[in-house]
mmCIF file of C-alpha atoms in Angstrom:
data_model
loop_
_atom_site.group_PDB
_atom_site.id
_atom_site.type_symbol
_atom_site.label_atom_id
_atom_site.label_comp_id
_atom_site.label_asym_id
_atom_site.label_seq_id
_atom_site.Cartn_x
_atom_site.Cartn_y
_atom_site.Cartn_z
ATOM 1 C CA MET A 1 -2.887 32.399 27.211
ATOM 2 C CA LYS A 2 -1.183 29.861 29.426
ATOM 3 C CA ARG A 3 -4.672 27.705 29.229
ATOM 4 C CA TYR A 4 -4.282 28.174 25.592
ATOM 5 C CA LEU A 5 -0.764 26.824 25.548
ATOM 6 C CA ILE A 6 -1.501 23.935 27.750
ATOM 7 C CA ASN A 7 -4.562 22.905 25.262
ATOM 8 C CA ALA A 8 -2.193 22.805 22.356
ATOM 9 C CA LEU A 9 0.545 21.007 24.321
ATOM 10 C CA SER A 10 -2.056 18.274 25.025
ATOM 11 C CA LEU A 11 -3.310 17.693 21.722
ATOM 12 C CA LEU A 12 0.346 17.851 20.325
ATOM 13 C CA VAL A 13 1.275 15.095 22.738
ATOM 14 C CA LEU A 14 -1.954 13.001 21.651
ATOM 15 C CA PHE A 15 -1.053 13.415 18.238
ATOM 16 C CA CYS A 16 2.623 11.772 18.725
ATOM 17 C CA CYS A 17 1.057 8.986 20.822
ATOM 18 C CA ILE A 18 -1.303 8.208 17.975
ATOM 19 C CA SER A 19 1.553 8.747 15.167
ATOM 20 C CA SER A 20 3.638 6.280 17.421
ATOM 21 C CA ILE A 21 0.854 3.657 17.174
ATOM 22 C CA PHE A 22 0.366 3.786 13.706
ATOM 23 C CA PRO A 23 3.471 5.018 11.601
ATOM 24 C CA THR A 24 3.399 4.782 8.129
ATOM 25 C CA LYS A 25 6.192 3.865 5.469
ATOM 26 C CA SER A 26 7.307 6.324 3.185
ATOM 27 C CA TYR A 27 9.172 5.665 -0.161
ATOM 28 C CA ALA A 28 12.195 6.848 -2.187
ATOM 29 C CA CYS A 29 11.947 6.310 -5.728
ATOM 30 C CA SER A 30 15.555 5.484 -7.372
ATOM 31 C CA CYS A 31 15.602 3.283 -10.771
ATOM 32 C CA ALA A 32 19.169 3.067 -12.039
ATOM 33 C CA TYR A 33 18.045 1.769 -15.534
ATOM 34 C CA LYS A 34 15.298 -0.386 -16.693
ATOM 35 C CA PRO A 35 16.390 -3.694 -18.449
ATOM 36 C CA ASP A 36 15.373 -4.470 -22.174
ATOM 37 C CA PRO A 37 12.184 -6.620 -22.834
ATOM 38 C CA ASP A 38 13.767 -10.011 -23.211
ATOM 39 C CA LYS A 39 15.555 -9.470 -19.799
ATOM 40 C CA ALA A 40 12.381 -7.866 -18.145
ATOM 41 C CA LEU A 41 10.530 -11.011 -19.234
ATOM 42 C CA GLU A 42 13.173 -13.183 -17.873
ATOM 43 C CA GLN A 43 13.383 -11.440 -14.667
ATOM 44 C CA ALA A 44 9.379 -11.106 -13.765
ATOM 45 C CA LYS A 45 7.248 -13.158 -11.935
ATOM 46 C CA ALA A 46 4.376 -12.613 -14.319
ATOM 47 C CA VAL A 47 4.087 -10.818 -17.766
ATOM 48 C CA PHE A 48 0.642 -10.201 -18.767
ATOM 49 C CA SER A 49 -1.669 -7.691 -20.896
ATOM 50 C CA GLY A 50 -5.019 -6.703 -19.475
ATOM 51 C CA LYS A 51 -7.679 -4.144 -18.987
ATOM 52 C CA VAL A 52 -8.227 -2.733 -15.351
ATOM 53 C CA LEU A 53 -11.589 -3.787 -13.919
ATOM 54 C CA GLU A 54 -11.105 -2.384 -10.746
ATOM 55 C CA ALA A 55 -8.761 -0.337 -8.570
ATOM 56 C CA LYS A 56 -9.025 0.225 -4.947
ATOM 57 C CA GLN A 57 -6.684 1.200 -1.938
ATOM 58 C CA GLU A 58 -5.268 -1.868 0.383
ATOM 59 C CA ILE A 59 -3.607 -1.460 3.513
ATOM 60 C CA PHE A 60 -0.956 -3.766 5.011
ATOM 61 C CA ASP A 61 0.577 -4.187 8.142
ATOM 62 C CA VAL A 62 4.464 -4.954 7.506
ATOM 63 C CA ASP A 63 5.566 -5.863 10.951
ATOM 64 C CA GLY A 64 3.828 -2.726 12.976
ATOM 65 C CA ILE A 65 4.131 -0.236 9.629
ATOM 66 C CA LEU A 66 1.095 0.761 8.225
ATOM 67 C CA GLU A 67 2.037 0.366 4.068
ATOM 68 C CA TYR A 68 -0.499 1.858 1.845
ATOM 69 C CA ARG A 69 -0.742 0.268 -1.729
ATOM 70 C CA GLU A 70 -3.534 -0.080 -4.635
ATOM 71 C CA ALA A 71 -5.008 -3.372 -5.673
ATOM 72 C CA ILE A 72 -5.698 -3.468 -9.436
ATOM 73 C CA LEU A 73 -8.050 -6.161 -10.759
ATOM 74 C CA PHE A 74 -7.362 -7.013 -14.049
ATOM 75 C CA ASN A 75 -8.949 -8.795 -17.194
ATOM 76 C CA VAL A 76 -6.383 -10.735 -18.626
ATOM 77 C CA GLU A 77 -6.347 -10.544 -22.333
ATOM 78 C CA GLN A 78 -2.542 -12.006 -23.183
ATOM 79 C CA THR A 79 -0.297 -13.991 -20.666
ATOM 80 C CA TRP A 80 3.560 -14.512 -21.526
ATOM 81 C CA LYS A 81 4.583 -15.777 -18.055
ATOM 82 C CA GLY A 82 3.008 -16.487 -14.699
ATOM 83 C CA THR A 83 -0.468 -16.764 -14.986
ATOM 84 C CA SER A 84 -3.094 -18.704 -17.044
ATOM 85 C CA GLN A 85 -6.073 -17.038 -15.258
ATOM 86 C CA THR A 86 -8.433 -15.001 -16.961
ATOM 87 C CA GLN A 87 -8.490 -12.296 -14.027
ATOM 88 C CA ILE A 88 -5.586 -11.379 -11.899
ATOM 89 C CA ILE A 89 -4.940 -8.697 -9.011
ATOM 90 C CA VAL A 90 -1.673 -6.944 -8.989
ATOM 91 C CA ASN A 91 -0.501 -4.276 -6.172
ATOM 92 C CA THR A 92 1.526 -1.003 -6.861
ATOM 93 C CA ASN A 93 2.461 1.835 -4.430
ATOM 94 C CA PHE A 94 -0.359 3.673 -3.457
ATOM 95 C CA GLY A 95 0.060 7.468 -4.735
ATOM 96 C CA GLY A 96 1.411 6.908 -7.997
ATOM 97 C CA GLU A 97 4.903 7.874 -9.564
ATOM 98 C CA SER A 98 5.729 10.044 -6.055
ATOM 99 C CA SER A 99 5.698 6.809 -4.147
ATOM 100 C CA CYS A 100 7.376 4.488 -6.634
ATOM 101 C CA GLY A 101 3.741 3.309 -7.973
ATOM 102 C CA ASN A 102 2.352 2.990 -11.484
ATOM 103 C CA GLU A 103 -0.862 4.900 -12.085
ATOM 104 C CA TYR A 104 -3.822 2.805 -13.535
ATOM 105 C CA LYS A 105 -7.013 3.728 -14.938
ATOM 106 C CA VAL A 106 -10.239 1.703 -14.799
ATOM 107 C CA GLY A 107 -11.120 0.671 -18.496
ATOM 108 C CA GLN A 108 -7.366 1.120 -19.780
ATOM 109 C CA THR A 109 -5.507 -1.957 -21.146
ATOM 110 C CA TYR A 110 -1.934 -2.429 -19.933
ATOM 111 C CA LEU A 111 1.301 -4.461 -20.471
ATOM 112 C CA VAL A 112 2.505 -5.412 -16.945
ATOM 113 C CA PHE A 113 5.701 -6.878 -15.633
ATOM 114 C CA ALA A 114 5.204 -7.747 -12.181
ATOM 115 C CA ASN A 115 7.480 -9.178 -9.321
ATOM 116 C CA ASN A 116 7.013 -11.066 -5.914
ATOM 117 C CA TYR A 117 6.837 -8.336 -3.356
ATOM 118 C CA ASP A 118 6.787 -10.234 -0.234
ATOM 119 C CA SER A 119 6.913 -13.822 1.281
ATOM 120 C CA ASN A 120 3.017 -14.026 0.490
ATOM 121 C CA ASN A 121 3.729 -14.030 -3.227
ATOM 122 C CA THR A 122 1.854 -10.719 -3.766
ATOM 123 C CA LEU A 123 2.133 -9.438 -7.211
ATOM 124 C CA HIS A 124 3.898 -5.948 -7.552
ATOM 125 C CA THR A 125 4.686 -3.367 -9.997
ATOM 126 C CA SER A 126 6.585 0.108 -9.923
ATOM 127 C CA ILE A 127 7.786 2.704 -12.301
ATOM 128 C CA CYS A 128 11.230 0.984 -12.391
ATOM 129 C CA SER A 129 9.423 -2.110 -14.549
ATOM 130 C CA LEU A 130 8.401 -2.096 -17.933
ATOM 131 C CA THR A 131 4.915 -1.711 -17.245
ATOM 132 C CA LYS A 132 2.956 0.847 -19.313
ATOM 133 C CA GLU A 133 -0.240 1.458 -21.212
ATOM 134 C CA PHE A 134 -0.483 -1.408 -24.108
ATOM 135 C CA SER A 135 -1.113 1.274 -26.583
ATOM 136 C CA ASN A 136 2.384 2.513 -25.918
ATOM 137 C CA ALA A 137 4.434 -0.777 -25.941
ATOM 138 C CA ASN A 138 4.826 -1.318 -29.068
ATOM 139 C CA MET A 139 8.626 -1.716 -28.818
ATOM 140 C CA GLU A 140 8.340 -4.191 -26.124
ATOM 141 C CA LEU A 141 5.865 -6.260 -27.781
ATOM 142 C CA ASN A 142 8.012 -6.308 -30.844
ATOM 143 C CA LYS A 143 10.898 -7.914 -28.649
ATOM 144 C CA ILE A 144 8.881 -10.282 -26.619
ATOM 145 C CA GLY A 145 6.324 -11.354 -29.288
ATOM 146 C CA GLU A 146 2.535 -12.570 -29.141
ATOM 147 C CA GLY A 147 1.154 -14.050 -25.596
ATOM 148 C CA ASN A 148 -1.288 -16.885 -24.879
ATOM 149 C CA LYS A 149 -4.758 -16.338 -24.307
ATOM 150 C CA PRO A 150 -5.560 -17.339 -20.640
ATOM 151 C CA ILE A 151 -7.360 -20.836 -20.123
ATOM 152 C CA GLU A 152 -8.467 -20.560 -16.496
ATOM 153 C CA ASN A 153 -11.654 -19.090 -16.148
ATOM 154 C CA VAL A 154 -11.948 -17.178 -12.612
ATOM 155 C CA ASN A 155 -13.693 -14.277 -11.004
ATOM 156 C CA LEU A 156 -11.810 -12.174 -8.467
ATOM 157 C CA LYS A 157 -14.365 -9.618 -7.863
ATOM 158 C CA GLY A 158 -15.089 -11.333 -4.525
ATOM 159 C CA ALA A 159 -11.527 -11.046 -3.398
ATOM 160 C CA MET A 160 -11.580 -7.022 -4.259
ATOM 161 C CA SER A 161 -14.753 -6.438 -2.130
ATOM 162 C CA LYS A 162 -12.948 -8.040 0.829
ATOM 163 C CA LEU A 163 -10.661 -5.276 1.063
ATOM 164 C CA ASP A 164 -12.723 -2.959 2.760
ATOM 165 C CA PHE A 165 -13.110 -5.337 5.599
ATOM 166 C CA ASN A 166 -9.400 -6.144 5.826
ATOM 167 C CA ASN A 167 -8.354 -2.515 5.523
ATOM 168 C CA LYS A 168 -9.898 -1.993 8.927
ATOM 169 C CA LEU A 169 -8.997 -5.144 10.483
ATOM 170 C CA VAL A 170 -5.170 -4.283 9.887
ATOM 171 C CA TYR A 171 -5.238 -1.428 12.385
ATOM 172 C CA VAL A 172 -5.774 -4.407 15.093
ATOM 173 C CA THR A 173 -2.725 -6.228 13.973
ATOM 174 C CA VAL A 174 -0.610 -3.039 13.807
ATOM 175 C CA ALA A 175 -1.792 -1.767 16.987
ATOM 176 C CA TYR A 176 -0.708 -5.319 18.260
ATOM 177 C CA HIS A 177 2.601 -4.973 16.999
ATOM 178 C CA ARG A 178 3.538 -1.335 18.139
ATOM 179 C CA LEU A 179 1.423 -1.775 21.588
ATOM 180 C CA ILE A 180 2.489 -5.464 22.661
ATOM 181 C CA LYS A 181 5.222 -6.552 20.309
ATOM 182 C CA TYR A 182 7.541 -3.444 20.070
ATOM 183 C CA HIS A 183 6.894 -0.190 21.700
ATOM 184 C CA LEU A 184 4.856 -0.898 24.873
ATOM 185 C CA VAL A 185 7.411 1.208 27.010
ATOM 186 C CA GLU A 186 7.178 3.966 24.523
ATOM 187 C CA VAL A 187 3.359 4.081 24.173
ATOM 188 C CA PHE A 188 3.079 3.865 27.663
ATOM 189 C CA PHE A 189 5.286 6.868 28.437
ATOM 190 C CA GLY A 190 3.319 9.040 25.686
ATOM 191 C CA VAL A 191 -0.092 8.154 27.025
ATOM 192 C CA PHE A 192 1.155 9.080 30.456
ATOM 193 C CA THR A 193 2.596 12.370 29.401
ATOM 194 C CA ALA A 194 -0.520 12.955 27.806
ATOM 195 C CA VAL A 195 -2.941 12.108 30.846
ATOM 196 C CA ILE A 196 -0.315 14.594 33.139
ATOM 197 C CA GLY A 197 -1.086 17.148 30.198
ATOM 198 C CA ILE A 198 -4.548 16.879 30.495
ATOM 199 C CA VAL A 199 -4.797 16.844 34.532
ATOM 200 C CA LEU A 200 -2.728 20.097 34.417
ATOM 201 C CA MET A 201 -5.316 21.432 32.049
ATOM 202 C CA PHE A 202 -8.047 20.520 34.142
ATOM 203 C CA LYS A 203 -6.238 21.940 37.255
ATOM 204 C CA LYS A 204 -5.721 25.091 35.615
ATOM 205 C CA LYS A 205 -9.275 25.649 34.540
ATOM 206 C CA LYS A 206 -10.450 24.763 38.040
ATOM 207 C CA SER A 207 -8.063 27.249 39.564
ATOM 208 C CA GLU A 208 -9.629 30.013 37.405
ATOM 209 C CA LEU A 209 -13.297 29.376 38.168
#
């Protein structure tokens, strides 16, 4: 019985160590109100309508914290502000409404109100924006009028294909932030505790032989 308790304790300590190295960010949704379409157009960084070509999970290192988003590739049909390209990539929180993110379906067309998310000028949408399926956006469209056709032909499928590699590389940068830059002492103590637990487990096994 004691052997099983030691094994369980060792596994728990190891799990805690791993969690401290690769922590994730949680979200709390709170939208006090949504602006009227004219105000939303004025405040947004980019406003366009477009069909979803591809959706893929994207992982970011935000100063040592793992943040999961979803990268959405759009084929732009009309543009009101912020872009003149035929394709555009927008991020939203991964997990849909439960994480404040918009839910996008490949093949569907949306009216998108996007804002800058960080210093890298990443475009981002949330459930607090007026983003919605184009077929349900008559009220917004009546307010903001007709958009313009994009004039700059681009192909961003290559950028989407790089996400798989970037998602793996981000774990290296997170480990650097957590192990070297911020929490070296905490992680060292966790690993040391785990090693002690494992040593005790093997000593216990040896004494039982």
